XYZ file of N, CA and C in Angstrom:
870
model
N 39.554 44.080 5.912
C 39.859 43.151 5.236
C 41.363 42.621 5.975
N 41.801 41.434 6.195
C 42.919 40.805 6.652
C 43.578 39.993 6.072
N 44.928 40.025 5.840
C 45.867 39.279 5.353
C 47.023 38.532 6.119
N 46.892 37.158 6.040
C 47.881 36.502 6.839
C 48.599 35.420 6.074
N 49.859 34.997 6.477
C 50.152 33.943 5.846
C 49.780 32.798 5.983
N 49.448 32.264 7.129
C 48.565 31.132 7.387
C 47.096 31.512 8.042
N 46.442 30.553 7.880
C 45.026 30.841 8.402
C 44.907 30.977 9.928
N 43.863 31.196 10.558
C 43.511 31.117 11.875
C 42.837 29.923 12.175
N 43.125 29.073 13.305
C 42.460 28.010 13.537
C 41.109 28.230 13.721
N 40.161 27.271 13.006
C 38.680 27.589 13.456
C 38.094 28.371 12.175
N 39.126 28.625 10.907
C 38.465 28.761 9.887
C 37.944 28.221 8.709
N 37.930 26.971 8.725
C 37.437 26.008 8.175
C 38.063 25.892 6.888
N 38.884 26.259 6.417
C 39.755 26.044 5.253
C 40.488 24.620 5.367
N 40.571 24.402 4.182
C 41.043 22.859 3.773
C 42.668 22.732 4.228
N 43.166 21.865 5.103
C 44.440 21.594 5.124
C 44.754 20.302 5.429
N 45.910 19.900 5.142
C 46.430 18.352 4.556
C 46.595 17.915 5.818
N 45.912 16.748 6.149
C 46.612 15.992 7.519
C 47.972 15.357 7.503
N 48.161 15.000 6.399
C 49.526 14.444 6.260
C 51.070 15.348 6.178
N 50.525 16.541 6.088
C 51.512 17.508 5.947
C 51.194 18.658 7.466
N 50.530 19.453 7.009
C 50.552 20.815 8.052
C 50.069 20.420 9.509
N 48.971 19.061 9.377
C 48.344 18.655 10.699
C 49.686 17.828 11.040
N 50.036 17.038 10.389
C 51.171 16.066 11.260
C 52.421 16.852 11.616
N 52.566 17.999 11.284
C 53.809 18.839 11.583
C 53.250 20.014 12.556
N 52.150 19.869 12.896
C 52.032 21.139 13.434
C 52.029 22.546 13.155
N 51.998 22.686 12.144
C 52.102 24.224 10.995
C 50.851 24.737 10.370
N 49.578 24.413 10.904
C 48.563 24.209 9.875
C 47.905 25.683 10.194
N 48.106 26.249 11.589
C 47.602 27.590 11.887
C 48.191 28.655 12.511
N 47.667 29.838 12.566
C 48.612 30.760 13.070
C 48.901 30.249 14.262
N 49.860 30.787 15.048
C 50.138 30.452 16.397
C 49.879 28.901 16.552
N 50.185 27.679 16.080
C 49.659 26.434 16.072
C 50.129 25.773 17.395
N 51.341 26.178 17.352
C 52.443 25.581 18.601
C 52.455 26.219 19.866
N 51.676 27.355 19.737
C 51.052 28.093 21.255
C 50.145 27.378 22.107
N 50.026 28.138 23.134
C 49.096 27.751 23.955
C 47.370 27.960 23.221
N 46.136 27.603 24.035
C 45.033 27.479 23.357
C 44.408 28.819 23.479
N 44.870 29.738 24.343
C 44.655 31.239 24.174
C 44.976 32.161 22.858
N 46.615 31.331 22.826
C 47.140 32.242 21.751
C 46.377 31.831 20.123
N 46.423 30.337 20.282
C 45.843 29.791 19.180
C 44.506 30.097 18.435
N 43.211 30.372 19.457
C 42.253 30.776 19.429
C 42.050 32.506 19.223
N 43.283 32.958 19.434
C 42.983 34.305 19.412
C 42.590 35.306 18.144
N 42.822 34.759 16.972
C 42.797 35.000 15.804
C 41.277 34.995 15.035
N 40.419 34.030 15.874
C 39.178 33.695 14.998
C 38.373 34.414 16.061
N 38.683 34.470 17.268
C 37.670 35.207 18.181
C 37.969 36.763 17.782
N 39.190 37.270 17.263
C 39.155 38.735 16.843
C 38.182 39.195 15.632
N 37.892 38.060 14.493
C 37.255 38.156 13.576
C 35.608 37.887 13.925
N 35.636 37.151 15.011
C 34.191 36.676 15.375
C 33.714 38.008 16.528
N 34.587 38.620 17.363
C 34.283 39.891 18.071
C 33.827 41.110 17.383
N 34.602 40.926 15.781
C 34.471 42.292 15.238
C 33.667 42.225 13.904
N 32.678 42.335 13.849
C 31.758 41.916 12.907
C 32.372 42.846 11.324
N 32.755 43.944 11.955
C 33.351 44.899 10.671
C 34.961 43.906 9.734
N 35.604 42.912 10.256
C 36.141 42.482 9.440
C 35.473 41.280 8.626
N 35.391 41.407 7.460
C 34.665 40.798 6.411
C 35.160 39.716 5.703
N 36.478 40.045 5.575
C 37.371 38.956 4.712
C 38.680 38.556 5.046
N 39.156 37.414 5.169
C 40.607 37.057 5.472
C 41.182 36.296 4.701
N 42.235 36.241 3.988
C 43.057 35.949 2.790
C 44.101 35.385 3.599
N 44.543 34.052 3.331
C 45.530 33.201 3.783
C 46.091 32.219 2.633
N 47.129 32.170 3.021
C 48.170 31.117 1.614
C 48.446 29.932 2.311
N 49.716 29.619 2.415
C 50.595 29.032 3.274
C 50.253 27.311 2.807
N 48.889 26.828 2.713
C 49.104 25.233 1.933
C 49.411 25.037 0.527
N 49.451 26.199 0.045
C 49.907 25.988 -1.587
C 48.793 24.841 -2.143
N 47.786 25.370 -2.049
C 46.795 24.444 -2.452
C 45.877 25.656 -3.423
N 45.199 24.938 -4.713
C 44.389 25.734 -5.538
C 43.052 26.285 -5.022
N 42.302 27.314 -5.770
C 41.052 27.272 -5.247
C 39.795 26.775 -5.813
N 40.052 25.831 -6.297
C 39.207 24.860 -6.520
C 38.370 23.668 -5.569
N 38.688 23.514 -4.556
C 38.384 22.731 -3.450
C 36.934 23.377 -3.280
N 36.238 22.020 -2.274
C 35.091 23.031 -1.957
C 35.133 24.313 -0.573
N 36.336 23.532 0.289
C 36.599 24.296 1.324
C 37.762 25.197 1.217
N 37.995 25.886 0.074
C 38.776 26.874 -0.226
C 38.357 28.123 0.036
N 36.995 28.392 0.421
C 36.148 29.645 1.190
C 35.254 29.302 2.074
N 34.939 29.695 2.966
C 34.178 29.277 4.194
C 33.862 30.663 4.773
N 33.111 30.486 5.809
C 32.305 31.679 6.408
C 32.157 31.167 7.796
N 32.635 31.842 8.506
C 32.400 31.911 9.919
C 32.015 33.155 10.640
N 30.850 33.053 11.374
C 30.379 34.149 11.796
C 30.184 35.118 10.562
N 30.573 36.503 10.932
C 30.486 37.119 9.792
C 31.337 37.440 8.888
N 32.502 36.701 9.163
C 33.970 36.627 8.232
C 33.766 35.867 7.278
N 34.366 35.868 6.059
C 34.570 34.802 5.016
C 36.255 34.836 5.119
N 36.694 33.506 5.133
C 37.845 33.095 4.893
C 38.159 32.255 3.446
N 39.177 32.853 3.043
C 39.768 32.345 1.341
C 40.738 31.979 1.419
N 41.080 30.797 0.917
C 42.102 29.933 0.554
C 43.098 30.853 -0.596
N 44.307 31.299 -0.636
C 45.020 32.137 -1.875
C 46.127 30.777 -2.394
N 46.082 30.920 -3.361
C 47.091 30.031 -4.144
C 48.418 30.290 -4.313
N 49.120 29.595 -5.300
C 50.409 30.356 -5.672
C 50.417 30.587 -7.384
N 51.636 31.368 -7.629
C 51.491 31.408 -9.049
C 52.615 30.455 -9.317
N 53.904 30.480 -9.214
C 55.019 29.465 -9.600
C 54.702 28.081 -9.692
N 55.208 27.563 -10.845
C 54.912 26.039 -11.108
C 55.456 25.076 -10.029
N 56.516 25.548 -9.669
C 57.133 24.748 -8.768
C 56.799 24.535 -7.185
N 55.921 25.457 -6.852
C 55.592 25.551 -5.211
C 53.677 25.277 -5.535
N 53.287 24.970 -6.378
C 52.025 24.278 -6.441
C 52.144 22.769 -6.332
N 50.740 22.434 -5.154
C 50.728 21.130 -4.958
C 49.509 20.229 -5.870
N 48.987 20.990 -6.941
C 47.832 20.289 -7.578
C 48.007 20.519 -8.671
N 49.126 21.692 -9.530
C 49.173 22.037 -10.672
C 48.178 23.012 -11.339
N 47.483 23.657 -10.353
C 46.955 24.782 -10.589
C 47.734 26.059 -9.673
N 47.543 26.924 -10.654
C 48.197 28.274 -9.778
C 47.371 29.781 -10.311
N 47.334 30.185 -9.076
C 46.098 31.013 -9.100
C 46.359 32.447 -7.985
N 45.753 33.292 -8.344
C 45.602 34.067 -7.357
C 44.306 34.752 -7.222
N 44.143 35.336 -5.995
C 42.791 35.918 -5.433
C 42.705 37.541 -6.119
N 41.972 37.935 -6.464
C 41.551 39.491 -6.759
C 40.051 39.499 -6.137
N 40.203 40.831 -5.659
C 39.009 41.090 -4.671
C 38.752 42.298 -5.107
N 37.093 42.495 -5.622
C 36.793 43.934 -5.719
C 35.615 44.243 -4.731
N 35.307 45.387 -4.183
C 34.369 45.781 -3.418
C 33.898 47.399 -3.338
N 32.815 47.383 -2.677
C 32.392 48.959 -2.624
C 31.275 48.767 -1.611
N 30.794 49.730 -1.259
C 29.571 49.594 -0.264
C 28.583 48.696 0.151
N 28.392 47.904 -0.934
C 27.103 47.034 -0.938
C 27.928 45.688 -0.737
N 29.006 45.366 -1.175
C 29.854 43.963 -0.866
C 31.061 43.685 -1.447
N 31.922 42.526 -1.392
C 32.906 42.070 -1.879
C 32.443 41.233 -3.088
N 33.248 41.068 -4.180
C 33.412 39.851 -5.120
C 34.962 39.387 -5.244
N 34.736 38.178 -4.815
C 36.201 37.533 -4.798
C 36.393 36.529 -6.129
N 37.327 36.935 -6.855
C 37.858 36.192 -7.860
C 39.060 35.232 -7.951
N 39.167 34.241 -8.883
C 40.430 33.616 -9.093
C 40.962 33.811 -10.452
N 42.341 34.407 -10.402
C 43.079 34.571 -11.724
C 44.234 33.469 -11.896
N 43.651 32.459 -12.881
C 44.047 31.604 -13.258
C 45.515 31.598 -13.887
N 46.426 31.721 -13.450
C 47.839 31.557 -13.906
C 48.117 30.171 -15.251
N 47.633 29.256 -14.902
C 47.429 28.142 -15.427
C 47.142 27.953 -16.840
N 45.756 28.898 -16.904
C 44.852 28.421 -17.902
C 44.841 29.913 -18.753
N 45.599 30.008 -19.618
C 45.831 31.335 -20.236
C 45.484 31.579 -21.844
N 45.011 32.445 -22.335
C 44.792 32.526 -23.650
C 45.775 32.211 -24.876
N 45.514 31.518 -25.607
C 46.764 30.762 -26.534
C 47.126 32.270 -27.471
N 46.275 33.054 -27.431
C 46.955 34.077 -28.741
C 47.236 35.281 -27.682
N 46.505 35.817 -26.763
C 47.101 36.827 -26.034
C 48.195 36.593 -24.531
N 48.042 35.581 -24.128
C 48.909 35.045 -22.901
C 48.081 35.357 -21.964
N 46.889 36.022 -21.800
C 46.441 36.306 -20.728
C 45.912 35.450 -19.793
N 45.849 35.727 -18.599
C 45.281 34.601 -17.534
C 43.718 34.695 -17.661
N 43.164 33.840 -17.285
C 41.383 33.965 -17.473
C 41.174 34.129 -15.998
N 40.271 34.957 -15.801
C 39.550 35.409 -14.539
C 38.477 34.740 -14.146
N 37.881 34.403 -12.926
C 36.878 33.676 -12.668
C 36.426 34.150 -11.800
N 34.777 34.667 -11.291
C 33.922 34.770 -10.594
C 33.959 33.822 -9.367
N 34.513 33.554 -8.064
C 34.207 32.456 -7.318
C 33.085 32.860 -6.329
N 33.083 34.153 -5.871
C 31.818 34.294 -4.665
C 31.793 35.616 -4.770
N 30.360 36.199 -4.309
C 30.016 37.498 -3.719
C 29.708 37.530 -2.162
N 29.994 38.623 -1.570
C 29.320 38.656 -0.094
C 28.639 40.074 -0.225
N 27.330 39.901 0.025
C 26.462 41.098 0.443
C 26.665 41.395 1.631
N 26.860 42.798 2.130
C 26.876 43.137 3.552
C 25.697 43.185 4.078
N 24.616 43.841 3.380
C 23.669 43.997 3.962
C 23.040 42.649 4.493
N 22.819 41.664 3.965
C 22.246 40.422 4.238
C 23.472 39.443 5.162
N 24.389 39.743 4.836
C 25.614 38.722 5.331
C 25.787 37.763 4.571
N 25.175 37.206 3.359
C 25.062 36.306 2.471
C 26.281 36.048 1.861
N 26.776 34.973 1.682
C 27.880 34.409 0.767
C 27.280 33.627 -0.277
N 27.682 34.149 -1.369
C 26.986 33.317 -2.527
C 27.958 32.773 -3.526
N 28.012 31.312 -3.529
C 29.351 30.926 -4.577
C 28.611 30.735 -5.522
N 29.581 31.163 -6.763
C 29.285 31.401 -7.981
C 29.441 30.080 -8.761
N 30.041 28.846 -8.302
C 29.936 27.856 -9.107
C 30.552 26.507 -7.960
N 30.354 25.370 -8.667
C 30.536 24.295 -7.782
C 32.094 23.949 -7.572
N 32.709 23.156 -6.621
C 33.748 22.732 -6.473
C 34.269 21.608 -7.344
N 35.594 21.567 -7.457
C 36.360 20.410 -8.366
C 37.018 19.733 -7.541
N 36.838 19.222 -6.445
C 37.657 18.731 -5.417
C 38.196 17.292 -6.220
N 39.436 16.814 -5.744
C 40.206 15.579 -6.171
C 39.533 14.506 -5.172
N 39.434 13.436 -5.884
C 38.319 12.258 -5.280
C 39.688 11.470 -5.120
N 40.833 11.608 -4.462
C 41.667 10.769 -4.028
C 42.475 10.960 -2.597
N 43.333 10.214 -2.146
C 43.491 10.141 -0.744
C 44.992 11.125 -0.540
N 45.583 11.675 -1.368
C 46.385 12.734 -1.586
C 46.014 14.391 -1.589
N 44.755 14.423 -1.541
C 44.150 15.837 -1.031
C 43.193 15.753 -0.414
N 43.254 14.475 0.750
C 41.975 14.271 1.772
C 42.368 15.350 2.738
N 41.154 16.109 3.174
C 41.306 17.203 4.042
C 41.317 17.081 5.487
N 41.944 17.069 6.454
C 41.839 16.810 7.824
C 40.358 16.876 8.095
N 40.058 15.738 8.936
C 38.745 15.729 9.452
C 38.079 16.609 10.462
N 37.191 17.414 10.278
C 36.581 17.870 11.627
C 35.408 17.326 11.923
N 35.275 16.868 13.276
C 34.405 15.929 13.817
C 32.940 16.620 13.675
N 32.155 15.604 13.308
C 30.704 15.847 13.280
C 29.729 15.437 14.578
N 28.533 16.070 14.742
C 27.946 15.737 15.900
C 27.606 14.170 15.573
N 27.160 13.361 14.850
C 26.897 12.218 14.694
C 27.844 11.351 15.235
N 29.152 11.693 14.862
C 30.070 10.731 15.491
C 30.510 11.049 16.425
N 30.149 11.622 17.309
C 30.472 12.040 19.049
C 29.863 10.717 20.075
N 30.933 10.671 20.668
C 30.532 9.587 21.775
C 30.530 10.340 23.201
N 29.336 10.342 23.603
C 29.031 11.142 24.774
C 29.863 10.593 25.852
N 29.840 9.533 26.103
C 30.301 9.087 27.235
C 31.142 7.628 27.036
N 32.489 7.649 26.310
C 33.027 6.340 26.073
C 33.507 6.013 27.189
N 33.396 4.366 27.249
C 33.649 3.611 28.307
C 34.110 2.275 27.684
N 35.174 2.166 27.200
C 35.237 0.382 26.557
C 35.696 0.968 25.116
N 35.690 -0.278 24.218
C 36.579 -0.271 22.923
C 35.258 0.784 22.002
N 36.586 1.753 21.323
C 36.028 2.886 20.199
C 36.221 2.324 19.015
N 37.185 1.491 18.881
C 37.858 1.053 17.495
C 38.247 0.005 17.477
N 38.009 -0.932 16.662
C 38.428 -2.379 16.351
C 39.493 -2.702 15.551
N 40.560 -3.668 15.789
C 41.845 -3.773 14.810
C 41.459 -4.177 13.453
N 39.817 -4.764 13.444
C 39.439 -5.273 12.229
C 39.078 -4.065 11.089
N 38.366 -3.276 12.079
C 37.545 -2.060 11.145
C 37.979 -0.853 11.530
N 39.171 -0.355 12.058
C 39.970 0.556 12.925
C 40.223 1.601 11.447
N 40.948 1.165 10.545
C 41.335 2.067 9.351
C 40.245 3.014 8.777
N 38.583 2.347 8.932
C 37.561 3.360 8.778
C 36.850 3.776 9.538
N 37.164 3.903 10.925
C 36.351 4.306 11.996
C 36.691 5.769 12.204
N 35.276 6.349 12.703
C 35.654 7.890 12.814
C 34.448 8.094 13.891
N 35.025 8.526 14.890
C 34.631 9.113 15.879
C 35.277 9.826 16.811
N 34.592 10.580 17.657
C 35.496 11.522 18.792
C 34.925 11.524 19.978
N 35.835 11.967 21.180
C 35.126 11.932 22.731
C 35.870 13.299 23.273
N 35.626 13.425 24.224
C 36.314 14.264 25.436
C 36.674 13.560 26.379
N 37.993 13.613 26.532
C 38.585 13.193 27.903
C 38.253 13.668 28.956
N 38.513 13.271 30.265
C 38.136 13.703 31.391
C 38.871 14.989 31.878
N 40.163 15.165 31.014
C 41.059 16.322 31.390
C 40.702 17.595 30.444
N 39.483 17.290 29.613
C 38.842 18.501 28.361
C 39.471 18.399 27.420
N 40.551 17.593 27.019
C 40.863 17.412 25.766
C 39.543 16.804 24.639
N 40.307 17.156 23.637
C 39.409 16.268 22.432
C 40.074 15.373 21.563
N 39.700 13.944 21.362
C 40.298 13.175 20.851
C 39.403 12.540 19.772
N 40.158 11.425 18.573
C 39.048 10.926 18.051
C 39.949 10.152 16.956
N 39.253 9.161 16.148
C 39.744 8.118 15.511
C 39.258 8.672 14.317
N 40.299 8.532 13.114
C 40.133 8.935 11.997
C 41.238 8.464 11.067
N 40.878 7.868 10.035
C 41.779 7.570 8.871
C 43.071 6.916 9.203
N 42.867 5.932 10.311
C 43.745 4.766 10.729
C 44.640 5.856 11.940
N 44.162 6.649 12.276
C 44.741 7.453 13.441
C 44.222 7.849 14.509
N 44.884 8.183 15.697
C 44.199 9.050 16.718
C 44.670 10.411 16.545
N 43.694 11.464 16.196
C 43.937 12.691 16.393
C 43.218 13.609 17.607
N 44.198 14.922 17.899
C 43.544 15.658 18.723
C 43.061 16.873 17.938
N 41.864 17.093 18.693
C 41.393 18.587 18.344
C 41.527 19.550 19.201
N 41.076 20.897 18.901
C 41.087 22.143 19.787
C 39.712 21.630 20.268
N 39.673 21.745 21.488
C 38.392 21.545 22.342
C 36.893 22.269 22.167
N 37.674 23.889 21.465
C 36.770 24.836 21.304
C 35.954 25.001 20.006
N 37.062 24.817 19.034
C 36.820 25.113 17.393
C 36.700 23.623 16.785
N 37.150 22.729 17.475
C 37.089 21.106 16.928
C 37.932 21.286 15.349
N 39.020 22.447 15.479
C 39.999 22.028 14.335
C 41.089 21.258 14.657
N 41.516 20.181 13.745
C 42.528 19.359 14.248
C 43.729 19.892 14.668
N 44.357 19.515 15.776
C 45.665 19.863 16.230
C 47.081 19.323 15.929
N 46.832 17.652 15.771
C 48.076 16.914 15.412
C 47.539 15.374 15.279
N 48.479 14.473 15.377
C 48.261 13.113 15.572
C 48.797 12.732 16.581
N 48.047 12.257 17.703
C 48.447 11.518 18.788
C 49.322 10.335 18.526
N 48.631 9.303 18.033
C 49.117 8.131 17.353
C 48.935 8.179 15.935
N 49.891 7.630 15.288
C 50.006 7.554 13.673
C 49.566 6.020 13.529
N 49.471 5.852 12.226
C 48.827 4.500 11.306
C 49.790 3.321 12.020
N 50.967 3.580 11.807
C 51.866 2.630 12.290
C 51.900 1.927 13.400
N 51.585 2.902 14.316
C 51.461 2.416 15.821
C 50.049 2.022 16.330
N 48.978 2.576 15.509
C 47.987 1.800 15.633
C 47.156 0.837 14.996
N 48.157 0.467 13.912
C 47.954 -0.585 12.996
C 47.708 -2.216 13.907
N 46.566 -2.717 13.591
C 46.233 -4.173 14.336
C 45.614 -4.244 15.806
N 45.583 -2.792 16.334
C 45.290 -2.528 17.835
C 44.091 -2.373 17.574
N 43.153 -2.400 19.221
C 42.049 -1.697 19.672
C 42.266 -0.667 20.084
N 41.101 0.457 20.116
C 41.281 1.609 20.792
C 40.448 1.703 21.861
N 40.551 1.624 23.008
C 39.795 1.301 24.316
C 40.076 2.915 25.405
N 38.959 3.780 25.392
C 38.993 4.418 26.191
C 38.280 4.013 27.844
N 39.240 4.231 28.625
C 38.602 3.897 30.244
C 38.129 4.766 31.023
N 36.957 4.437 31.761
C 36.436 5.254 32.658
C 35.929 6.318 32.330
N 35.396 6.724 30.911
C 34.612 7.716 30.786
C 36.019 8.861 30.345
N 37.148 8.328 29.647
C 38.023 9.404 29.487
C 38.961 9.495 30.294
N 39.272 8.658 31.301
C 40.304 8.988 32.373
C 41.593 8.352 31.642
N 41.696 7.606 30.598
C 43.145 7.009 29.844
C 42.159 6.350 28.354
N 43.197 6.597 27.489
C 43.261 5.764 26.165
C 44.226 4.637 26.349
N 43.868 3.479 25.927
C 44.602 2.133 25.877
C 44.504 1.574 24.631
N 45.414 1.091 23.869
C 45.841 0.267 22.988
C 46.235 -0.966 23.203
N 45.239 -1.800 22.599
C 45.463 -3.167 22.783
C 45.640 -3.999 21.670
N 46.419 -5.044 21.759
C 46.940 -6.059 20.715
C 46.492 -7.462 20.847
N 45.602 -7.928 20.619
C 45.431 -9.572 20.847
C 46.806 -10.572 20.690
N 46.685 -11.340 21.035
C 48.042 -12.129 20.812
C 47.741 -13.878 20.790
N 46.154 -13.976 20.452
C 46.138 -15.457 20.643
C 45.482 -15.594 22.040
N 44.644 -16.712 22.387
C 43.745 -17.373 23.181
C 45.131 -17.687 24.631
N 45.926 -17.936 24.240
C 47.010 -18.351 25.382
C 48.041 -17.311 25.781
N 47.911 -16.184 25.193
C 48.790 -14.939 25.514
C 47.914 -13.973 25.989
N 48.615 -13.089 26.928
C 47.669 -12.155 27.453
C 47.895 -10.813 26.295
N 47.160 -10.315 26.212
C 47.121 -8.883 25.126
C 48.244 -7.904 25.397
N 48.716 -7.248 24.261
C 49.688 -6.169 24.417
C 48.642 -5.086 24.785
N 49.340 -4.262 25.969
C 48.330 -3.142 26.209
C 49.557 -1.657 26.537
N 49.024 -0.677 25.644
C 49.906 0.225 25.890
C 48.918 1.570 25.989
N 49.283 2.614 26.974
C 48.378 3.677 27.432
C 48.946 4.876 26.874
N 47.897 5.692 26.329
C 48.696 7.091 25.604
C 48.622 7.717 26.588
N 49.912 8.357 26.731
C 50.026 8.987 27.599
C 49.634 10.736 27.211
N 49.548 11.741 27.819
C 49.506 13.183 27.434
C 50.921 13.760 27.357
N 51.490 14.579 26.702
C 52.367 15.346 26.977
C 52.799 16.095 27.995
N 53.861 16.597 28.559
C 54.007 17.462 29.641
C 53.249 18.570 29.815
N 52.979 19.252 28.731
C 51.834 20.293 28.509
C 50.298 19.726 28.490
N 50.060 18.712 28.896
C 48.719 18.309 28.669
C 47.913 17.417 27.701
N 48.766 18.188 26.166
C 48.317 17.954 25.026
C 48.581 16.393 24.755
N 48.132 15.927 23.677
C 48.290 14.475 23.165
C 49.075 14.190 21.915
N 49.037 15.442 21.083
C 49.665 15.523 19.549
C 50.635 15.341 19.838
N 51.583 14.792 19.202
C 53.249 14.600 18.828
C 53.590 15.622 18.074
N 54.747 16.332 18.230
C 55.452 17.390 17.750
C 56.640 16.716 16.746
N 56.324 16.566 15.514
C 57.131 15.631 14.763
C 58.230 16.542 13.964
N 57.959 17.969 13.833
C 58.744 18.751 13.513
C 59.093 20.114 14.323
N 60.354 20.422 14.705
C 60.489 21.499 15.760
C 59.999 22.926 15.011
N 59.645 23.681 16.155
C 59.232 25.281 15.304
C 60.181 25.417 14.552
N 59.508 26.422 13.122
C 60.579 26.692 12.171
C 61.335 28.181 12.940
N 60.396 28.680 13.635
C 61.212 30.125 14.153
C 62.404 29.683 14.953
N 62.380 28.583 15.866
C 63.463 28.340 16.761
C 64.561 27.789 15.895
N 64.205 27.137 14.652
C 65.062 26.599 13.948
C 65.837 27.640 13.459
N 65.650 28.416 12.757
C 65.677 29.689 12.273
C 66.701 30.419 13.123
N 66.270 30.747 14.197
C 67.021 31.622 14.936
C 68.539 30.603 15.538
N 68.333 29.328 15.659
C 69.535 28.810 15.820
C 70.536 28.826 14.521
N 70.168 28.479 13.412
C 70.939 28.725 12.308
C 71.835 29.964 12.263
N 70.936 30.968 12.462
C 71.357 32.398 12.449
C 72.505 32.483 13.640
N 72.195 31.866 14.532
C 73.424 32.412 15.965
C 74.507 31.370 15.365
N 74.372 30.226 14.448
C 75.445 29.232 14.422
C 76.185 30.092 13.213
N 75.800 30.430 12.201
C 76.133 31.731 11.208
C 77.127 32.896 11.751
N 76.465 33.362 12.809
C 77.219 34.304 13.690
C 78.737 34.006 14.281
N 78.432 32.913 14.618
C 79.855 32.099 15.308
C 80.678 31.599 14.745
N 80.267 30.935 13.268
C 81.452 30.750 12.198
C 81.903 32.142 11.425
N 81.147 33.028 11.712
C 81.739 34.272 10.964
C 82.769 34.878 12.133
N 82.443 34.544 13.304
C 83.265 35.296 14.404
C 84.627 34.434 14.205
N 84.552 33.265 14.582
C 85.584 32.472 14.345
C 86.709 32.934 13.400
N 85.821 32.754 11.935
C 86.766 32.947 10.938
C 87.343 34.264 10.674
N 86.735 34.848 11.513
C 87.551 36.590 11.682
C 88.878 36.469 12.569
N 88.457 35.864 13.580
C 89.561 35.318 14.393
C 90.812 34.500 13.934
N 90.442 33.506 13.181
C 91.524 32.975 12.834
C 92.355 33.880 11.776
N 91.763 34.889 10.944
C 92.397 35.538 10.133
C 93.144 36.347 10.790
N 92.933 36.915 11.943
C 93.569 37.898 12.759
C 95.156 37.463 13.048
N 94.790 36.315 13.406
C 95.602 35.304 14.350
C 96.860 34.901 13.033
N 96.182 34.705 11.944
C 97.099 34.516 10.657
C 97.916 35.592 10.348
N 97.759 36.985 10.648
C 98.368 38.184 10.491
C 99.516 38.176 11.024
């Protein structure tokens, strides 16, 4: 059994596109290189004795369809929150895992659903994992929320793949509802979804971040040039005017997704150094005052 704050990339758990994908903080080592991001899933896939991986981070409940997923021989589960101030969907839950030589049973302790007389939280069986067969059996259906606030990030499907993109892949009139993805000539994976251009990890197809956000893409056509040599945004301006053309360039490291939020570890280290400097200056001023 493995426990981590955030899940590995490729785990298949629900992640919020407007929060964790937009800010580049969904997965373990999200902002690191490809090898560092992929190493945790490979660890689980290369070691079949790893049967269960529990992670939190998203502050989501256990009631979504993709709060439990199975990749290879490892089951990944979302772990919710206990406190009322930190929940995103008003449900407060804890995981309870029981196991023996035959398998594991995964429960939810529902802190928001208590017995009116005893105050005890209700306990619900969510799934059981059989070691002999490797089968994961879900005990009940999901209670997905059917609105955009809890829309999970899209993972590409084969039916939407463009094998040899060359020309317009999304139109300004239909672009908000367009869903497609393709490989660039440099090996990167991009797609149009939910009115954005999103970059995906080429190996796991997990979303990495937003390359072009809604505001920038609105009213424009998405054109892929020469089978993935470049991505171009085209905005028509009428019959008598040349269209506005903008090339979507990769970052210095070759990726396309935009870093909206700086690395949290780096920001905390900066604050710590600033605090040390302020303390030192304060102590020096006291000495001089004497």
